[in-house]
Coordinates of C-alpha atoms and ligand atoms in Angstrom, one line a residue:
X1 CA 186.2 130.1 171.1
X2 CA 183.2 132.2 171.0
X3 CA 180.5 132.8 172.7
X4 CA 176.9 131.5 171.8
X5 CA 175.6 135.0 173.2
X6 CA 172.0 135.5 174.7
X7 CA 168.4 134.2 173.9
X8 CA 166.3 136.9 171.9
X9 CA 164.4 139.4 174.0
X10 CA 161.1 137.2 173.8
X11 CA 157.9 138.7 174.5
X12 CA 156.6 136.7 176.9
X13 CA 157.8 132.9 177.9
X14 CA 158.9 130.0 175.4
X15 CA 156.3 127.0 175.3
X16 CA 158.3 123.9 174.3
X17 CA 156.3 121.4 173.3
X18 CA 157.6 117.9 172.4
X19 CA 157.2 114.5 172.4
X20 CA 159.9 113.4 174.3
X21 CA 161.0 115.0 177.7
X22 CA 164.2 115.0 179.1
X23 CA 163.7 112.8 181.9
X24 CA 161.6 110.1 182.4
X25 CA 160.9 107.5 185.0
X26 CA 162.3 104.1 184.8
X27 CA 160.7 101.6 187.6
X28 CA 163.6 98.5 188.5
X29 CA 163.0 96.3 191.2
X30 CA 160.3 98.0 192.4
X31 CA 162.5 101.2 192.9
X32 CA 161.9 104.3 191.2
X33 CA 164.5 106.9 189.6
X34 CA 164.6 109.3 186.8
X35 CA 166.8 109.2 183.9
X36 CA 167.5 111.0 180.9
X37 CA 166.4 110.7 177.2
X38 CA 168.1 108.9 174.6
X39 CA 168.0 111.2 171.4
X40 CA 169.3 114.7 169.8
X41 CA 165.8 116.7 170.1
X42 CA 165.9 116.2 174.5
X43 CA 169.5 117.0 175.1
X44 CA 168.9 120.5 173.0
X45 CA 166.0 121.5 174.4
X46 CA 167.1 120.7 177.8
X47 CA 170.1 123.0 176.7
X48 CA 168.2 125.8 175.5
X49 CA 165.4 126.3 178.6
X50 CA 168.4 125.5 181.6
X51 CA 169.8 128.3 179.6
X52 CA 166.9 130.9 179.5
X53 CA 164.0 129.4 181.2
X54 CA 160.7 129.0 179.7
X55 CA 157.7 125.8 179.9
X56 CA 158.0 122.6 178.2
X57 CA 155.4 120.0 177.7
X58 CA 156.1 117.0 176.6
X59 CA 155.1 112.8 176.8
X60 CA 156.4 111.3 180.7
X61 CA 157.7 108.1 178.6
X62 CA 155.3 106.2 180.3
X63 CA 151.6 105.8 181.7
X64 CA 152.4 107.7 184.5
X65 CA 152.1 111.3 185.0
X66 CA 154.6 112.4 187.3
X67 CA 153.8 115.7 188.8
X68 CA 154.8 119.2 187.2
X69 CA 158.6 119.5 187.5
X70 CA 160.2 123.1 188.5
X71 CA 163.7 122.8 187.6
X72 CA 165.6 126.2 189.1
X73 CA 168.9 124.1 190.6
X74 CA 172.0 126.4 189.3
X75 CA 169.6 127.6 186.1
X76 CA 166.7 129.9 185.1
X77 CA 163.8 128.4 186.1
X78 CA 162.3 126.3 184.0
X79 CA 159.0 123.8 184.4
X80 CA 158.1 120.8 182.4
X81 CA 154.6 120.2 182.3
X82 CA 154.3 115.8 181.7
X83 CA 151.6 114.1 180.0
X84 CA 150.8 110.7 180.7
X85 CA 149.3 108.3 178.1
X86 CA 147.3 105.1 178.3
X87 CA 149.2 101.7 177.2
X88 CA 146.5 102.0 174.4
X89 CA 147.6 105.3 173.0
X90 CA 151.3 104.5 173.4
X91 CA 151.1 101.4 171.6
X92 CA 149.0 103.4 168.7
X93 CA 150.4 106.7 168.5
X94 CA 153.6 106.1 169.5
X95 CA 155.4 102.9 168.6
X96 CA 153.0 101.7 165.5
X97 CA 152.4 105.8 163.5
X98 CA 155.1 107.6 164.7
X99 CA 157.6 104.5 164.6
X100 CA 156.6 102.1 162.2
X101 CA 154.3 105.0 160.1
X102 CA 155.7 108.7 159.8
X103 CA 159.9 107.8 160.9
X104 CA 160.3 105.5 157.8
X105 CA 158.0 107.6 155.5
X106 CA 160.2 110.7 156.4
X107 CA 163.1 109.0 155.6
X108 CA 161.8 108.1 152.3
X109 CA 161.8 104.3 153.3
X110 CA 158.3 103.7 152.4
X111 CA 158.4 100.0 151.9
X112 CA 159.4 99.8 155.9
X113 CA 155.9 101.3 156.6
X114 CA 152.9 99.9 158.0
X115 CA 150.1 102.4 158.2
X116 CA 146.6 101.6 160.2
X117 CA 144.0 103.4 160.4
X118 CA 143.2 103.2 164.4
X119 CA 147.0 104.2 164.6
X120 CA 146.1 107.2 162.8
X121 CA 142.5 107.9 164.5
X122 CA 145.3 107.8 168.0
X123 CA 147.7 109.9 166.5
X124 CA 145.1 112.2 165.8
X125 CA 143.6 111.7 169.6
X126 CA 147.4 112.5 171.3
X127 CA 147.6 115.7 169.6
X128 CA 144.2 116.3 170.4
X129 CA 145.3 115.6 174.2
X130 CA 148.4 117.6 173.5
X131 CA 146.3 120.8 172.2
X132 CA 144.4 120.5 175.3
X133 CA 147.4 120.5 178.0
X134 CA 148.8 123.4 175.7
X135 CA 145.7 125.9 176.2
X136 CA 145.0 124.9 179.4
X137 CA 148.5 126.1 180.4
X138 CA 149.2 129.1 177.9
X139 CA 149.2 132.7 179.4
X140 CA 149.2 135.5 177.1
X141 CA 152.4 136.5 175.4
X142 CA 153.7 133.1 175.1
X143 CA 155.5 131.9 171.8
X144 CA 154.8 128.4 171.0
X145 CA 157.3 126.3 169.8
X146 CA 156.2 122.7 168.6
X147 CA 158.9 120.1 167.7
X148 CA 159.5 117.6 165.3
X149 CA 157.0 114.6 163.5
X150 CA 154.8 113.0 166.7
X151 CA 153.1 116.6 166.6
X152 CA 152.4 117.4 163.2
X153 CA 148.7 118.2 163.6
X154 CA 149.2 120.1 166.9
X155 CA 149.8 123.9 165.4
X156 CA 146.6 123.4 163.6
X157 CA 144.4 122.4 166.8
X158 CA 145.8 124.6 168.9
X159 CA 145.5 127.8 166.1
X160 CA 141.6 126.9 166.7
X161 CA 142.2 127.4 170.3
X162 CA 144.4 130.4 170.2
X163 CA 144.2 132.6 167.2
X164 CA 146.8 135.3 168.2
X165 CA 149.6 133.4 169.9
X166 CA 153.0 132.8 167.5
X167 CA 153.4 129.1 166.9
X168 CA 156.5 127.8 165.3
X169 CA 157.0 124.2 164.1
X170 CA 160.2 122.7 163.6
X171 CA 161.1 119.4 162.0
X172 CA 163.8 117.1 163.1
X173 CA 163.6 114.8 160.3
X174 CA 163.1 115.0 156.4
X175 CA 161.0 115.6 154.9
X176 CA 160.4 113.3 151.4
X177 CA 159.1 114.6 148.2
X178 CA 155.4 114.6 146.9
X179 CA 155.1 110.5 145.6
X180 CA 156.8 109.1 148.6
X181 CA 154.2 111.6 151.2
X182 CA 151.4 111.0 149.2
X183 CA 152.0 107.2 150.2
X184 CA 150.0 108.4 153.5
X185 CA 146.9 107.9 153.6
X186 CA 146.5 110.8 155.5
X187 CA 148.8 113.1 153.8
X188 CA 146.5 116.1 153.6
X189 CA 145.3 115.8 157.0
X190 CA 148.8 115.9 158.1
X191 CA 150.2 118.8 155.9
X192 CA 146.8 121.1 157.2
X193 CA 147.7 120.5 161.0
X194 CA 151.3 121.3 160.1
X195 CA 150.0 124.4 158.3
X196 CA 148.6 126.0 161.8
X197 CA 151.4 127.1 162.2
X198 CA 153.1 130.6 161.4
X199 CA 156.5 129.4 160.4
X200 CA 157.8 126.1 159.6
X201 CA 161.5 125.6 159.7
X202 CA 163.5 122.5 158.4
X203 CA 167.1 121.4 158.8
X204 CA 167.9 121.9 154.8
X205 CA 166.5 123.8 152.2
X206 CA 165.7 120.9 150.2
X207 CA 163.3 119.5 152.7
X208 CA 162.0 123.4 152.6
X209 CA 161.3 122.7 148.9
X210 CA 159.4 119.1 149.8
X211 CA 157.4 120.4 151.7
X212 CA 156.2 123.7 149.4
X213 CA 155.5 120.7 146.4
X214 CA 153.7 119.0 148.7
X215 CA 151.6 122.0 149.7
X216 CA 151.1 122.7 146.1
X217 CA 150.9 118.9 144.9
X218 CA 149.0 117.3 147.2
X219 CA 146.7 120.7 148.5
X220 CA 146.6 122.6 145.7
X221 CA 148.1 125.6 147.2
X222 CA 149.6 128.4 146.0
X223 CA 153.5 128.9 146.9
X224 CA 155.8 131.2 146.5
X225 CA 159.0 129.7 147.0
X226 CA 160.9 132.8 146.5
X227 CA 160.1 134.0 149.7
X228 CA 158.9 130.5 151.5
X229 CA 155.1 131.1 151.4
X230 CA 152.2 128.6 151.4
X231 CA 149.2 130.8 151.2
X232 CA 145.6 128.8 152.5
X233 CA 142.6 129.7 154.1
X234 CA 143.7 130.4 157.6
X235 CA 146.5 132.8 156.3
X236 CA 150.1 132.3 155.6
X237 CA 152.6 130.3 156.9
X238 CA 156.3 130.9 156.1
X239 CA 158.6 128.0 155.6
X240 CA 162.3 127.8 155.4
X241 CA 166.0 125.9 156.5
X242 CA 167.0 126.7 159.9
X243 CA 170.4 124.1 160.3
X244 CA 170.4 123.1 164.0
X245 CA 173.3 123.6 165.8
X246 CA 175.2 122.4 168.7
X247 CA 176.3 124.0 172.0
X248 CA 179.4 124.4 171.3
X249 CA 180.4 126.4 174.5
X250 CA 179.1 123.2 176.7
X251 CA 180.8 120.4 174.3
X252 CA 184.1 122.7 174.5
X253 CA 183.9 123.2 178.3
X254 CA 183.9 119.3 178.7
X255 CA 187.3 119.3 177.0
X256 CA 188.9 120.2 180.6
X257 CA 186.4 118.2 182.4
X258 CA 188.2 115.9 185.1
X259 CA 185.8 113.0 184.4
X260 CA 186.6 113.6 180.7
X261 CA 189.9 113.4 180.8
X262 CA 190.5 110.6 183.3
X263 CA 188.0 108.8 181.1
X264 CA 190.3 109.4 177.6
X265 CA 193.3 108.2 179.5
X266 CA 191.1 104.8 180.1
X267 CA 190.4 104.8 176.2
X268 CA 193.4 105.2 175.2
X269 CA 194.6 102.8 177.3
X270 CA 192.2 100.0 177.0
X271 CA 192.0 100.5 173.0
X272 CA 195.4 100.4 172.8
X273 CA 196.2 100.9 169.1
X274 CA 197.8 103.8 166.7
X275 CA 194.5 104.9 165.6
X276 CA 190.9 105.0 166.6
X277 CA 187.9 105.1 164.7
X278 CA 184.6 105.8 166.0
X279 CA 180.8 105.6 165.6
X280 CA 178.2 106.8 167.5
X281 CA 174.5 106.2 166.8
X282 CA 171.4 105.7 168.2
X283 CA 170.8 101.9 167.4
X284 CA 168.3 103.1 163.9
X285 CA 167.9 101.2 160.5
X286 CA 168.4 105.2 159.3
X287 CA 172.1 105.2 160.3
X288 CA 173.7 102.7 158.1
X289 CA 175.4 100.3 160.4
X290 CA 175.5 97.0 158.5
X291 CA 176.4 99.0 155.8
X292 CA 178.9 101.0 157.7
X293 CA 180.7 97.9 159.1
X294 CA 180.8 96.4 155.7
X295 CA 183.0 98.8 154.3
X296 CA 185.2 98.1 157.7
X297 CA 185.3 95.1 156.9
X298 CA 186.4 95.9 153.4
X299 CA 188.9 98.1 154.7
X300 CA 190.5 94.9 156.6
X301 CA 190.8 92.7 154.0
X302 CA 192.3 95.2 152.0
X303 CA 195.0 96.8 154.4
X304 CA 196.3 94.3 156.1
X305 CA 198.8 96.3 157.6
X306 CA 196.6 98.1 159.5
X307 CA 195.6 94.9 161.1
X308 CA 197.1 95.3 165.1
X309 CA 197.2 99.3 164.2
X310 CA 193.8 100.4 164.1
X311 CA 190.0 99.4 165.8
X312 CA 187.0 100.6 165.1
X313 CA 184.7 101.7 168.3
X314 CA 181.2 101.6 167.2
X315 CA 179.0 103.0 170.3
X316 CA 175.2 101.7 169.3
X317 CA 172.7 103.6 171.8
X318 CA 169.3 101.1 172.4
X319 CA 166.3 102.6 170.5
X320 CA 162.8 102.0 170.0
X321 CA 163.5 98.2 171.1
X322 CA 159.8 97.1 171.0
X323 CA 159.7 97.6 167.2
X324 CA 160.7 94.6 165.5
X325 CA 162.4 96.3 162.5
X326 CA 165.0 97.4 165.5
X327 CA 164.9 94.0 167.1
X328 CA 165.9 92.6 163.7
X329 CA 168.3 95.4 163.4
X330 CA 170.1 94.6 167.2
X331 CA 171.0 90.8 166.0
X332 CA 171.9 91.7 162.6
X333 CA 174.8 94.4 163.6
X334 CA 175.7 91.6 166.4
X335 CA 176.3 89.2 163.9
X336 CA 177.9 91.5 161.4
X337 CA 180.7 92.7 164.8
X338 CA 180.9 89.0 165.5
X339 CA 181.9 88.4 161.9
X340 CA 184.9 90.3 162.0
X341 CA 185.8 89.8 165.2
X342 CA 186.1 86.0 164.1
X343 CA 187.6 86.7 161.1
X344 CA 190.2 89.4 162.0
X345 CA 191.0 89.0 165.5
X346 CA 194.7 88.6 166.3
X347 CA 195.5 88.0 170.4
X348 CA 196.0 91.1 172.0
X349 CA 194.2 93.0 169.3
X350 CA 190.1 93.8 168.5
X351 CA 189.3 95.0 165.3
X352 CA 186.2 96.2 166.5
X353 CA 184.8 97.4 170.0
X354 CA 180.7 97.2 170.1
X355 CA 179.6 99.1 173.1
X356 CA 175.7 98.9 172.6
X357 CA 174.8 101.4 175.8
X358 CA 173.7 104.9 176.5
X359 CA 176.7 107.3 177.7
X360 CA 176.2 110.2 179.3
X361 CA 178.1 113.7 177.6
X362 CA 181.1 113.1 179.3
X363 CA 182.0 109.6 178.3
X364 CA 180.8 111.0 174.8
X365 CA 183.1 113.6 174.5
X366 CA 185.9 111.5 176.0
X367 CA 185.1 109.2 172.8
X368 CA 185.3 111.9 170.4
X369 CA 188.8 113.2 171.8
X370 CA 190.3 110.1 171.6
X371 CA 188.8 109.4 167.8
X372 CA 191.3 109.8 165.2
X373 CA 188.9 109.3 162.4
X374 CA 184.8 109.8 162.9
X375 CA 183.0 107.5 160.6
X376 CA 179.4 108.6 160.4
X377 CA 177.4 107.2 157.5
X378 CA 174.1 107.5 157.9
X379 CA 171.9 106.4 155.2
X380 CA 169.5 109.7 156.0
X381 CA 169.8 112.1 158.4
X382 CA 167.8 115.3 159.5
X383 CA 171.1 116.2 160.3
X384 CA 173.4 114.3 162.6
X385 CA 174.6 116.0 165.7
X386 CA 177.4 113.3 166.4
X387 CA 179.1 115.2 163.7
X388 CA 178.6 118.5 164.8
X389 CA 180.0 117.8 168.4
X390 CA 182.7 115.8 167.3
X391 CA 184.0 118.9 165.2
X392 CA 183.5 121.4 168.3
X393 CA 184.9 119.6 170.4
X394 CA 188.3 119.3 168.3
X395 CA 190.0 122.7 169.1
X396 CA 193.1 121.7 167.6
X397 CA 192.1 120.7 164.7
X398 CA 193.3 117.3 165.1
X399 CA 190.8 114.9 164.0
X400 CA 188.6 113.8 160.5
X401 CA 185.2 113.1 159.9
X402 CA 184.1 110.8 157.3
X403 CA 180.5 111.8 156.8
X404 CA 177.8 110.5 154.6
X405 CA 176.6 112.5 151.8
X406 CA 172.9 112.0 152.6
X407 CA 172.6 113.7 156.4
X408 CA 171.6 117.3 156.3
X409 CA 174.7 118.0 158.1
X410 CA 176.8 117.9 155.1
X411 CA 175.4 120.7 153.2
X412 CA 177.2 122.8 155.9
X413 CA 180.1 120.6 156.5
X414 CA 181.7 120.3 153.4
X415 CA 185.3 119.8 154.0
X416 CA 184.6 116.6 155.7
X417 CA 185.5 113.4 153.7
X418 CA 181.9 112.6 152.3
X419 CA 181.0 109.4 151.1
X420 CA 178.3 107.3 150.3
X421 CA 177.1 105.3 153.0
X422 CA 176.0 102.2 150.4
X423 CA 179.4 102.0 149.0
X424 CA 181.7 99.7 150.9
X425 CA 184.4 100.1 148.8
X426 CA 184.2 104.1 149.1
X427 CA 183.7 104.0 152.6
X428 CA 186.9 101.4 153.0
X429 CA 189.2 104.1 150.3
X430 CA 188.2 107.1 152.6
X431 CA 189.0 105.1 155.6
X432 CA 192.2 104.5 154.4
X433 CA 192.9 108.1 153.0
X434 CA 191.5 109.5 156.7
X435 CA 194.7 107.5 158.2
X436 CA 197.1 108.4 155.8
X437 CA 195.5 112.6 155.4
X438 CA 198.6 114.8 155.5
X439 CA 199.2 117.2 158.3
X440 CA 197.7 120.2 156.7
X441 CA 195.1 118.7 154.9
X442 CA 194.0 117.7 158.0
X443 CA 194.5 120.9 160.0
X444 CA 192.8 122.8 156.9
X445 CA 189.8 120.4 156.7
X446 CA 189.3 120.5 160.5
X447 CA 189.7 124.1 161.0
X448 CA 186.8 124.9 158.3
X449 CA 184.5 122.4 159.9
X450 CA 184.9 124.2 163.3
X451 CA 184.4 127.3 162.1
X452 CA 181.5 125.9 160.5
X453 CA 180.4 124.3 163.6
X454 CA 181.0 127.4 165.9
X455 CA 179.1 130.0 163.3
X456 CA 175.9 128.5 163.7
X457 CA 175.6 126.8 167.9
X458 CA 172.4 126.1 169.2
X459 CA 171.7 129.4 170.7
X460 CA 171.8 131.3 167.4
X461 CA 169.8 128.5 165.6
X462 CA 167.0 129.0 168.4
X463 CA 167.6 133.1 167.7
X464 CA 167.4 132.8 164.2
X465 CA 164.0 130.4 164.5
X466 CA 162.3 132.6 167.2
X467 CA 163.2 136.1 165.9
X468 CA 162.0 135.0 162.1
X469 CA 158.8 133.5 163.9
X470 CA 158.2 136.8 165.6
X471 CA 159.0 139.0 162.4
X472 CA 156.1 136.6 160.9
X473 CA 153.5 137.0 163.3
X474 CA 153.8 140.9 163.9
X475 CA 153.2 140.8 160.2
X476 CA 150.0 138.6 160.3
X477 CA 149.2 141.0 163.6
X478 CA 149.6 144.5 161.8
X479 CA 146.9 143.1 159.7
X480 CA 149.1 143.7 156.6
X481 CA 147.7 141.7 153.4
X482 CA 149.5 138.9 152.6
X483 CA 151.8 138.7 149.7
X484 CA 151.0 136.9 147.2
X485 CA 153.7 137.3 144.8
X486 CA 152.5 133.9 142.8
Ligands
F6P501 O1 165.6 113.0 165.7 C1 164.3 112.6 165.6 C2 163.8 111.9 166.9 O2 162.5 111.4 166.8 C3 163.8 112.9 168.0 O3 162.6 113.5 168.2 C4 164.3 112.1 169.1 O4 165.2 112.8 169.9 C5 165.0 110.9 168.5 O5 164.6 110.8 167.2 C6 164.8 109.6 169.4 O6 163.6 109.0 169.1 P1 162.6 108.5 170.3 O7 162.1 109.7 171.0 O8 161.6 107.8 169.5 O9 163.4 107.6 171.2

């Protein structure tokens, strides 16, 4: 195994700002206690500063604003700063533009969208609010690093308020091409807050190359896509792939875990069939269950002898349950598990186990061990981190993943079985070929995936980010003209 080595020599702290933080408070029976955050973006971030310290400020979940928040138990200090917001700006910001506006649009679904304009004057108003909580807290030296879609006009108020600090913008999600952006109203407004920022970094380069013909088709301005460079009136901001990884160290460590492994013995014994086959998703119209358990189902009725040998685990994390595109989402996967339960079920045997709860890393990774096949079949992805740590965590290369040609993750993991995640009868042949995959095949496939897997962790993704975002900005310092090479 190796090692995920050490955070770059920063000048100065790291700002984390997000939307999300990794805790918030849940109130339940008038009791108060703090949990943590359902989603990718949280758990790597909370990775990253209990790792090397830094500031991270971030949305409390709620209305409330809980009180800063040292963490320094066992770790480098870290402190999250939390802002509250009103029921008003939730509602606005929050579920309706960054839910039911900029997710589907991102994920080129514009026909799920439903854009408003006093969404959009809020969205506006919590990046304002976020620009604010960012100055009033930056010290000199910091490097700003803003995350994902909820704060896409963020590096361009906060350039106004601090001309010389770094600021770095990732993007968790895709990012579509010029006719599906330019279905937002606001698509300029939205591509000149993102521009604030010295470097830009997506998962794949083929968001990297939406996002320069958006600059160029919907701003007019001048790229050079040879070296990633939108050139506008505030300077130049640099733009290029920066696949996330995954801490592999951490998801390998769990292996030995005793709450791992007394928790795989209860899988195994509970499932109770040859071969397992899992899912694990946040509950999202982006991650092609219907679909996904369609081609299950296809796999049934063709194999019946697999019927009594094999079940499908499908662990369904709650998401974004106050939109009703989720709500409808929920029933229709129920009905769809319900299906073939009542069509396949023989006594003593489920075809399908439907576990629609959060689990915490351990149970995770006890899920992924005993998995004999992953089945992840997103529609889109960013990327898919369900992938990434069920590979890591497969050391001896037992194990295959069945992954959808469409999530960024499969631009670096090749040697998994890809299909398409709208073909049920692809998704029921590689099924079948997953459980029938010869030894070495197997070994072979597995061992290049974790290689894969363990050449780009987490730690170097956030060292590759930060030290290109520093290389950037001591260029813009030195006062050296930019290059405009178009
Ligand atoms: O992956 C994109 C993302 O929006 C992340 O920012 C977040 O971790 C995840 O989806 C969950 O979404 P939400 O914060 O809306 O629950």
């Amino acid at each position: 195994m190796q090692s995920e080595g050490s955070h770059p020599n920063l000048v100065g702290r790291l700002v984390v700002v997000s939307n999300r933080a990794p805790f918030r408070i849940v109130r339940e029976f008038g009791r108060k206690r703090i949990e943590p955050t359902v989603g990718g973006l949280a758990t790597t971030f909370l990775h990253l500063l209990q790792k090397h310290g830094g500031l991270w400020v971030a949305w409390s979940g709620g209305t409330e604003t809980p009180t800063r928040l040292d963490v320094s138990e066992k770790h480098p200090p870290f402190s999250i700063v939390f802002i509250g917001l009103s029921e008003r700006q939730i509602s606005h910001y929050y579920w309706n533009m960054c839910n039911r506006g900029l997710w589907p649009l991102m994920h080129s679904m514009p026909f799920m969208c439903d854009f408003g304009q006093s969404d959009w004057d809020c969205y506006r108003e919590v990046n304002q609010r976020f620009a604010q909580s960012c100055s009033e807290q930056l010290q000199s030296n910091d490097t700003v690093w803003i995350q994902d879609f909820h704060l896409a006009l963020l590096p361009g108020l906060l350039r106004q308020a601090v001309r010389d600090r770094p600021i770095g913008l990732f993007w968790h999600v895709p990012f579509p091409g010029e006719a599906v952006l330019s279905q937002l109203p606001w698509s300029q407004e939205l591509l000149k807050g993102m521009l604030g920022s010295d470097l830009i970094g997506f998962h794949t380069p083929a968001y990297a190359s939406n996002f320069l013909d958006c600059c160029q088709d919907v701003l007019g301005l001048r790229v050079d896509r040879e070296s990633g460079s939108v050139f506008h009136d505030v300077g130049i901001t640099k733009v290029a792939a920066y696949p996330i990884g995954v801490p592999v160290d951490y998801f390998q460590g769990l292996r030995t875990d005793p709450k791992v492994i007394r928790r795989l013995a209860r899988i195994t014994r509970t499932v109770n069939v040859d071969r397992i086959i899992l899912g694990v998703d946040r509950l999202d119209y982006t991650k092609g269950l219907p679909e996904r358990l369609r081609g299950y189902e296809r796999f049934l009725e063709q194999n019946p002898q697999y019927h009594k040998r094999v079940t499908l685990v499908q662990i369904a994390v709650p998401s974004r349950t106050r939109v009703p595109e989720y709500r409808a989402l929920t029933r229709e996967v129920e009905e769809l598990v319900a299906d073939i339960v009542t069509r396949f079920s023989i006594e003593g045997w489920l075809p399908i186990r439907y576990l629609y709860k959060q689990y915490d890393p351990q149970v995770l990774v006890a899920y992924y061990l005993a998995a004999d096949v992953a089945l992840i079949t997103p529609l889109v992805d960013g990327m898919n981190l369900v992938a990434k740590e069920y590979v890591a965590t497969h050391t001896r290369d037992d194990g295959v993943l069945i992954l959808s040609e469409l999530a960024g993750a499969a631009v670096e993991l090749k040697e998994a079985l890809l299909v398409n995640p709208y073909d049920a009868d692809q998704i029921a042949q590689q099924l079948k070929y997953a459980l029938e995959i010869d030894e070495g095949e197997r070994r072979r496939r597995m061992w290049a995936l974790r290689a894969a897997v363990e050449e780009s962790t987490l730690t170097r993704w956030s060292q590759t980010f930060l030290q290109a975002l520093h290389s950037v900005r001591n260029t813009t310092a030195s006062g050296e003209p930019p290059q405009d090479t178009s």
